[in-house]
Amino acid sequence: MDISIVIPLFNEAESLPELTQWIQRVMTQNNFSYEILFINDGSTDNSWEVIQNLSKNDPAIHGVSFSRNYGKSPALNTGFRKAQGDVVITMDADLQDSPDEIPELYRMITSEGYDLVSGWKKKRYDPLSKTIPTKLFNATARKVSGIRNLHDFNCGLKAYRNEVVKHIEVYGDMHRYIPYLAKNAGYTRIGEKVVHHQARKYGSTKFGLDRFINGYLDLGTLWFQTKFGIKPMHLFGLLGSLMFIVGFLAVIIVLTLKCVSICSETYHFYATKSVYFYLSLACMIMGLQFFLTGFIGELITRNSPERNNYLIAEEF
């Protein structure tokens, strides 16, 4: 099979027939063998009934329906597990992603050797309240991930080699960072294509401003897992040691000042009134806590079944 198209959706019943016809037309014109995987993320409208009716007229259409709304990442991960095509295309169901982009995305994967190609909606039909935070978010993601050539990490229109989607796990809200996940799995041939962004035709957006806050938190989580996921002591042990050293130096200062006070008749020093006394207590206690956190993290990692799960590129 040439292409698997994975489409997560939530309450998009109005757009599904038009989107399906558009995809079918593009696939027929290019003689692609294909499947369409609709992942219904607990829609409360009649999206699932629409998908069932569409599948009666086209055996290439398959559907998965969640019992409740889990989010875009679980929907994508489920679609990735089921995708059979050599190239996997993801797109949103709201008609803002154009299926006409699929042939060129397919060519970039199969002919130019990319592992992943991400769309870039260079010209967007979104309000400034959405575009400005998006630019800040993408700038931060480029800096943290080291993927400098991507302008739009969260674009729903992406293409992957099948092998890539089988070796990454998209969970929580990590769909925003799929290129980062792919890079961490060893798939570094990541490209970008400028794609057309269409104004929403039906309904309203399902995402609020809270996604930007959650996005930064998820980025911090992913960065930590990448750098210290199997070696937490390298971070917490270092912080704990530095804090403990600062606290120990503060203790030396307190003891020195106290000794001077004892030997001097004019200088009086009260340890409990000195900032160094409380600094030494705070830093040494915090340092010990950081160190123990790293130690416990190491014990958890050592017992993890994934601790020696490495992706092998080739073997003979």
Short mmCIF file of C-alpha atoms in Angstrom, two decimals:
data_model
loop_
_atom_site.label_atom_id
_atom_site.label_comp_id
_atom_site.label_asym_id
_atom_site.label_seq_id
_atom_site.Cartn_x
_atom_site.Cartn_y
_atom_site.Cartn_z
CA MET A 1 0.00 0.00 0.00
CA ASP A 2 1.33 3.43 -0.95
CA ILE A 3 -0.32 5.75 1.56
CA SER A 4 -2.12 5.59 4.90
CA ILE A 5 -3.98 8.79 5.78
CA VAL A 6 -4.56 9.15 9.53
CA ILE A 7 -7.23 11.70 10.45
CA PRO A 8 -8.01 12.35 14.14
CA LEU A 9 -11.31 14.15 14.65
CA PHE A 10 -13.69 15.51 17.26
CA ASN A 11 -17.15 16.75 16.22
CA GLU A 12 -16.37 17.25 12.53
CA ALA A 13 -19.43 15.53 10.99
CA GLU A 14 -20.12 18.38 8.53
CA SER A 15 -16.67 18.35 6.94
CA LEU A 16 -16.10 14.58 6.66
CA PRO A 17 -18.01 13.88 3.40
CA GLU A 18 -16.31 16.76 1.56
CA LEU A 19 -12.88 15.83 2.93
CA THR A 20 -13.33 12.19 1.93
CA GLN A 21 -14.36 13.08 -1.63
CA TRP A 22 -11.38 15.40 -1.93
CA ILE A 23 -8.95 12.71 -0.75
CA GLN A 24 -10.50 10.10 -3.05
CA ARG A 25 -10.14 12.43 -6.03
CA VAL A 26 -6.45 13.08 -5.30
CA MET A 27 -5.72 9.38 -4.76
CA THR A 28 -7.44 8.40 -8.02
CA GLN A 29 -5.68 11.08 -10.06
CA ASN A 30 -2.27 9.88 -8.85
CA ASN A 31 -3.04 6.13 -8.95
CA PHE A 32 -2.16 5.69 -5.28
CA SER A 33 -3.19 2.61 -3.34
CA TYR A 34 -4.39 3.95 -0.01
CA GLU A 35 -6.39 3.67 3.18
CA ILE A 36 -8.11 6.37 5.21
CA LEU A 37 -8.08 5.88 8.98
CA PHE A 38 -10.60 8.08 10.77
CA ILE A 39 -9.93 8.16 14.53
CA ASN A 40 -13.07 9.44 16.23
CA ASP A 41 -11.95 10.98 19.51
CA GLY A 42 -15.22 10.64 21.43
CA SER A 43 -17.29 12.98 19.25
CA THR A 44 -20.67 13.99 20.65
CA ASP A 45 -22.20 14.75 17.24
CA ASN A 46 -22.92 12.16 14.54
CA SER A 47 -19.34 11.98 13.25
CA TRP A 48 -19.15 8.22 13.84
CA GLU A 49 -22.37 7.57 11.91
CA VAL A 50 -20.99 9.63 9.01
CA ILE A 51 -17.77 7.59 9.01
CA GLN A 52 -19.73 4.33 9.02
CA ASN A 53 -21.81 5.47 6.06
CA LEU A 54 -18.74 6.61 4.12
CA SER A 55 -17.05 3.24 4.67
CA LYS A 56 -19.98 1.44 2.99
CA ASN A 57 -19.08 3.10 -0.31
CA ASP A 58 -15.29 2.82 -0.04
CA PRO A 59 -13.52 -0.24 1.44
CA ALA A 60 -10.38 1.89 1.88
CA ILE A 61 -12.08 3.79 4.71
CA HIS A 62 -11.57 2.44 8.22
CA GLY A 63 -12.61 3.90 11.55
CA VAL A 64 -11.75 3.72 15.23
CA SER A 65 -14.05 5.33 17.79
CA PHE A 66 -12.96 6.10 21.34
CA SER A 67 -15.51 5.75 24.13
CA ARG A 68 -14.68 9.29 25.27
CA ASN A 69 -12.51 12.24 24.33
CA TYR A 70 -8.86 11.39 25.03
CA GLY A 71 -7.09 13.99 22.91
CA LYS A 72 -5.26 14.29 19.62
CA SER A 73 -2.10 12.48 20.71
CA PRO A 74 -3.84 9.20 21.69
CA ALA A 75 -5.83 9.38 18.44
CA LEU A 76 -2.67 9.78 16.36
CA ASN A 77 -0.87 7.02 18.26
CA THR A 78 -3.77 4.64 17.60
CA GLY A 79 -3.74 5.54 13.92
CA PHE A 80 0.02 5.01 13.71
CA ARG A 81 -0.29 1.52 15.17
CA LYS A 82 -2.85 0.57 12.50
CA ALA A 83 -1.29 2.31 9.47
CA GLN A 84 -0.07 -0.07 6.75
CA GLY A 85 1.02 2.29 3.98
CA ASP A 86 4.65 2.87 3.03
CA VAL A 87 4.04 6.57 3.68
CA VAL A 88 1.79 7.79 6.49
CA ILE A 89 0.06 11.15 6.09
CA THR A 90 -1.61 12.93 9.00
CA MET A 91 -4.07 15.73 8.52
CA ASP A 92 -6.85 17.47 10.40
CA ALA A 93 -10.51 16.83 9.61
CA ASP A 94 -11.62 20.47 9.52
CA LEU A 95 -10.71 21.07 5.83
CA GLN A 96 -7.95 23.51 6.79
CA ASP A 97 -5.38 21.01 5.47
CA SER A 98 -5.46 20.47 1.70
CA PRO A 99 -5.29 16.89 0.36
CA ASP A 100 -3.77 18.36 -2.81
CA GLU A 101 -0.50 18.56 -0.86
CA ILE A 102 -0.33 14.77 -0.47
CA PRO A 103 1.41 13.85 -3.79
CA GLU A 104 4.33 16.20 -3.15
CA LEU A 105 4.66 15.07 0.47
CA TYR A 106 4.70 11.47 -0.75
CA ARG A 107 7.39 12.32 -3.32
CA MET A 108 9.60 14.01 -0.71
CA ILE A 109 9.48 10.88 1.45
CA THR A 110 9.97 8.32 -1.31
CA SER A 111 12.29 10.21 -3.69
CA GLU A 112 14.21 12.66 -1.53
CA GLY A 113 14.77 10.26 1.35
CA TYR A 114 13.19 12.21 4.18
CA ASP A 115 12.06 10.36 7.30
CA LEU A 116 9.50 13.03 8.11
CA VAL A 117 8.18 16.08 6.27
CA SER A 118 6.25 18.68 8.23
CA GLY A 119 3.92 21.21 6.68
CA TRP A 120 4.45 24.93 7.18
CA LYS A 121 1.37 27.11 6.95
CA LYS A 122 3.34 30.18 6.01
CA LYS A 123 0.20 32.21 5.33
CA ARG A 124 -2.40 31.57 8.01
CA TYR A 125 -6.04 32.59 8.34
CA ASP A 126 -5.88 32.85 12.12
CA PRO A 127 -6.29 35.87 14.45
CA LEU A 128 -3.20 37.52 15.98
CA SER A 129 -4.16 36.08 19.36
CA LYS A 130 -3.26 32.68 17.90
CA THR A 131 -0.48 33.48 15.41
CA ILE A 132 1.76 35.45 17.80
CA PRO A 133 1.82 32.78 20.57
CA THR A 134 2.35 30.18 17.84
CA LYS A 135 5.47 31.98 16.58
CA LEU A 136 6.87 32.22 20.13
CA PHE A 137 6.09 28.57 20.76
CA ASN A 138 7.80 27.43 17.55
CA ALA A 139 10.87 29.57 18.23
CA THR A 140 11.25 27.94 21.65
CA ALA A 141 10.69 24.46 20.21
CA ARG A 142 13.41 25.03 17.58
CA LYS A 143 15.86 26.15 20.24
CA VAL A 144 15.20 23.27 22.64
CA SER A 145 14.88 20.48 20.07
CA GLY A 146 17.78 21.58 17.85
CA ILE A 147 15.60 21.14 14.74
CA ARG A 148 16.37 24.50 13.18
CA ASN A 149 14.67 24.08 9.81
CA LEU A 150 11.07 23.73 11.04
CA HIS A 151 8.82 26.76 11.32
CA ASP A 152 5.62 25.00 12.39
CA PHE A 153 6.04 22.04 14.75
CA ASN A 154 2.31 21.72 15.37
CA CYS A 155 1.08 21.63 11.78
CA GLY A 156 -1.35 18.72 11.46
CA LEU A 157 -0.30 18.00 7.88
CA LYS A 158 2.78 15.77 8.01
CA ALA A 159 4.23 12.82 6.11
CA TYR A 160 6.29 9.96 7.57
CA ARG A 161 8.01 6.82 6.49
CA ASN A 162 6.03 3.94 7.98
CA GLU A 163 9.06 2.87 10.03
CA VAL A 164 9.10 6.21 11.83
CA VAL A 165 5.54 6.03 13.18
CA LYS A 166 6.10 2.47 14.35
CA HIS A 167 9.04 3.51 16.52
CA ILE A 168 7.63 6.57 18.28
CA GLU A 169 4.97 6.80 20.97
CA VAL A 170 2.71 9.84 20.94
CA TYR A 171 1.07 10.33 24.34
CA GLY A 172 -0.40 13.11 26.48
CA ASP A 173 -0.22 16.20 24.27
CA MET A 174 3.07 15.28 22.60
CA HIS A 175 1.59 15.54 19.09
CA ARG A 176 3.06 19.05 19.08
CA TYR A 177 6.54 17.58 19.24
CA ILE A 178 6.40 14.60 16.88
CA PRO A 179 9.48 15.86 14.95
CA TYR A 180 11.36 16.01 18.28
CA LEU A 181 10.18 12.49 19.16
CA ALA A 182 11.32 11.26 15.75
CA LYS A 183 14.71 12.91 16.15
CA ASN A 184 15.17 11.28 19.56
CA ALA A 185 14.40 7.91 17.96
CA GLY A 186 17.22 8.45 15.46
CA TYR A 187 15.21 9.72 12.48
CA THR A 188 17.05 12.95 11.74
CA ARG A 189 16.20 13.47 8.06
CA ILE A 190 13.43 15.95 8.76
CA GLY A 191 12.18 18.30 6.07
CA GLU A 192 9.57 20.98 5.64
CA LYS A 193 7.12 21.94 2.91
CA VAL A 194 5.14 25.15 2.62
CA VAL A 195 1.47 24.12 2.51
CA HIS A 196 -1.76 25.97 1.85
CA HIS A 197 -3.82 26.90 4.89
CA GLN A 198 -7.54 27.20 4.30
CA ALA A 199 -10.00 29.07 6.45
CA ARG A 200 -12.24 26.85 8.57
CA LYS A 201 -15.45 26.11 6.66
CA TYR A 202 -17.53 24.36 9.33
CA GLY A 203 -17.75 24.63 13.11
CA SER A 204 -15.19 26.26 15.37
CA THR A 205 -11.73 25.44 16.66
CA LYS A 206 -11.48 22.83 19.43
CA PHE A 207 -8.33 24.30 20.96
CA GLY A 208 -8.04 27.13 23.50
CA LEU A 209 -5.22 29.35 24.72
CA ASP A 210 -4.40 26.83 27.46
CA ARG A 211 -2.70 24.68 24.81
CA PHE A 212 0.22 27.15 24.72
CA ILE A 213 0.81 26.83 28.47
CA ASN A 214 0.52 23.05 28.27
CA GLY A 215 2.78 23.10 25.23
CA TYR A 216 5.66 24.68 27.15
CA LEU A 217 5.18 22.27 30.05
CA ASP A 218 5.24 19.31 27.65
CA LEU A 219 8.37 20.69 26.00
CA GLY A 220 10.09 20.83 29.37
CA THR A 221 9.05 17.25 30.07
CA LEU A 222 10.31 16.04 26.71
CA TRP A 223 13.61 17.89 27.13
CA PHE A 224 14.15 16.32 30.57
CA GLN A 225 13.28 12.83 29.33
CA THR A 226 15.64 13.24 26.39
CA LYS A 227 18.58 14.50 28.43
CA PHE A 228 18.13 12.72 31.76
CA GLY A 229 15.39 10.11 31.27
CA ILE A 230 17.72 7.16 31.95
CA LYS A 231 20.29 9.05 34.04
CA PRO A 232 18.40 11.35 36.46
CA MET A 233 21.31 11.38 38.91
CA HIS A 234 23.31 13.44 36.39
CA LEU A 235 20.91 16.33 36.92
CA PHE A 236 19.65 15.94 40.48
CA GLY A 237 22.99 14.71 41.78
CA LEU A 238 24.76 17.72 40.27
CA LEU A 239 22.21 20.18 41.69
CA GLY A 240 22.29 18.44 45.07
CA SER A 241 26.09 18.51 45.20
CA LEU A 242 26.25 22.20 44.31
CA MET A 243 23.62 23.09 46.91
CA PHE A 244 25.38 21.01 49.55
CA ILE A 245 28.73 22.66 48.77
CA VAL A 246 27.17 26.13 49.09
CA GLY A 247 25.62 25.11 52.42
CA PHE A 248 28.90 23.66 53.63
CA LEU A 249 30.77 26.88 52.77
CA ALA A 250 28.11 28.83 54.69
CA VAL A 251 28.74 26.56 57.71
CA ILE A 252 32.48 27.30 57.50
CA ILE A 253 31.73 31.04 57.48
CA VAL A 254 29.43 30.70 60.51
CA LEU A 255 32.01 28.66 62.44
CA THR A 256 34.79 31.10 61.54
CA LEU A 257 32.78 34.11 62.67
CA LYS A 258 31.83 32.31 65.88
CA CYS A 259 35.45 31.45 66.65
CA VAL A 260 36.44 35.09 66.05
CA SER A 261 33.63 36.18 68.37
CA ILE A 262 34.80 33.82 71.14
CA CYS A 263 38.39 35.03 70.88
CA SER A 264 37.45 38.70 70.73
CA GLU A 265 36.20 40.80 73.60
CA THR A 266 34.69 43.50 71.36
CA TYR A 267 33.13 41.45 68.57
CA HIS A 268 29.97 39.49 69.34
CA PHE A 269 28.46 37.08 66.86
CA TYR A 270 25.15 35.28 67.27
CA ALA A 271 24.82 32.37 64.82
CA THR A 272 21.02 32.32 64.82
CA LYS A 273 20.95 36.00 63.77
CA SER A 274 23.25 35.46 60.79
CA VAL A 275 21.98 34.96 57.25
CA TYR A 276 24.78 32.42 56.71
CA PHE A 277 23.31 30.16 59.39
CA TYR A 278 19.96 29.89 57.61
CA LEU A 279 21.64 29.70 54.22
CA SER A 280 23.69 26.73 55.40
CA LEU A 281 20.60 24.95 56.73
CA ALA A 282 18.50 25.56 53.62
CA CYS A 283 21.21 24.66 51.12
CA MET A 284 22.36 21.50 52.87
CA ILE A 285 18.79 20.23 53.32
CA MET A 286 17.88 21.05 49.70
CA GLY A 287 21.11 19.54 48.46
CA LEU A 288 20.38 16.31 50.30
CA GLN A 289 16.83 16.25 48.90
CA PHE A 290 18.05 16.76 45.33
CA PHE A 291 20.63 14.02 45.76
CA LEU A 292 18.06 11.59 47.16
CA THR A 293 15.66 12.47 44.31
CA GLY A 294 18.35 11.54 41.80
CA PHE A 295 19.13 8.34 43.67
CA ILE A 296 15.47 7.28 43.75
CA GLY A 297 15.18 8.16 40.07
CA GLU A 298 18.14 5.91 39.30
CA LEU A 299 16.51 3.02 41.21
CA ILE A 300 13.29 3.49 39.23
CA THR A 301 15.20 3.65 35.95
CA ARG A 302 17.20 0.53 36.77
CA ASN A 303 13.95 -1.42 37.20
CA SER A 304 12.35 -0.03 34.03
CA PRO A 305 11.82 -2.62 31.26
CA GLU A 306 12.67 0.09 28.70
CA ARG A 307 16.11 0.93 30.11
CA ASN A 308 17.94 -1.05 27.39
CA ASN A 309 15.44 -0.58 24.58
CA TYR A 310 17.59 0.81 21.77
CA LEU A 311 16.53 1.32 18.16
CA ILE A 312 18.79 -0.72 15.85
CA ALA A 313 19.17 0.85 12.41
CA GLU A 314 20.86 -2.11 10.68
CA GLU A 315 22.04 -5.61 11.53
CA PHE A 316 23.66 -8.47 9.61
#
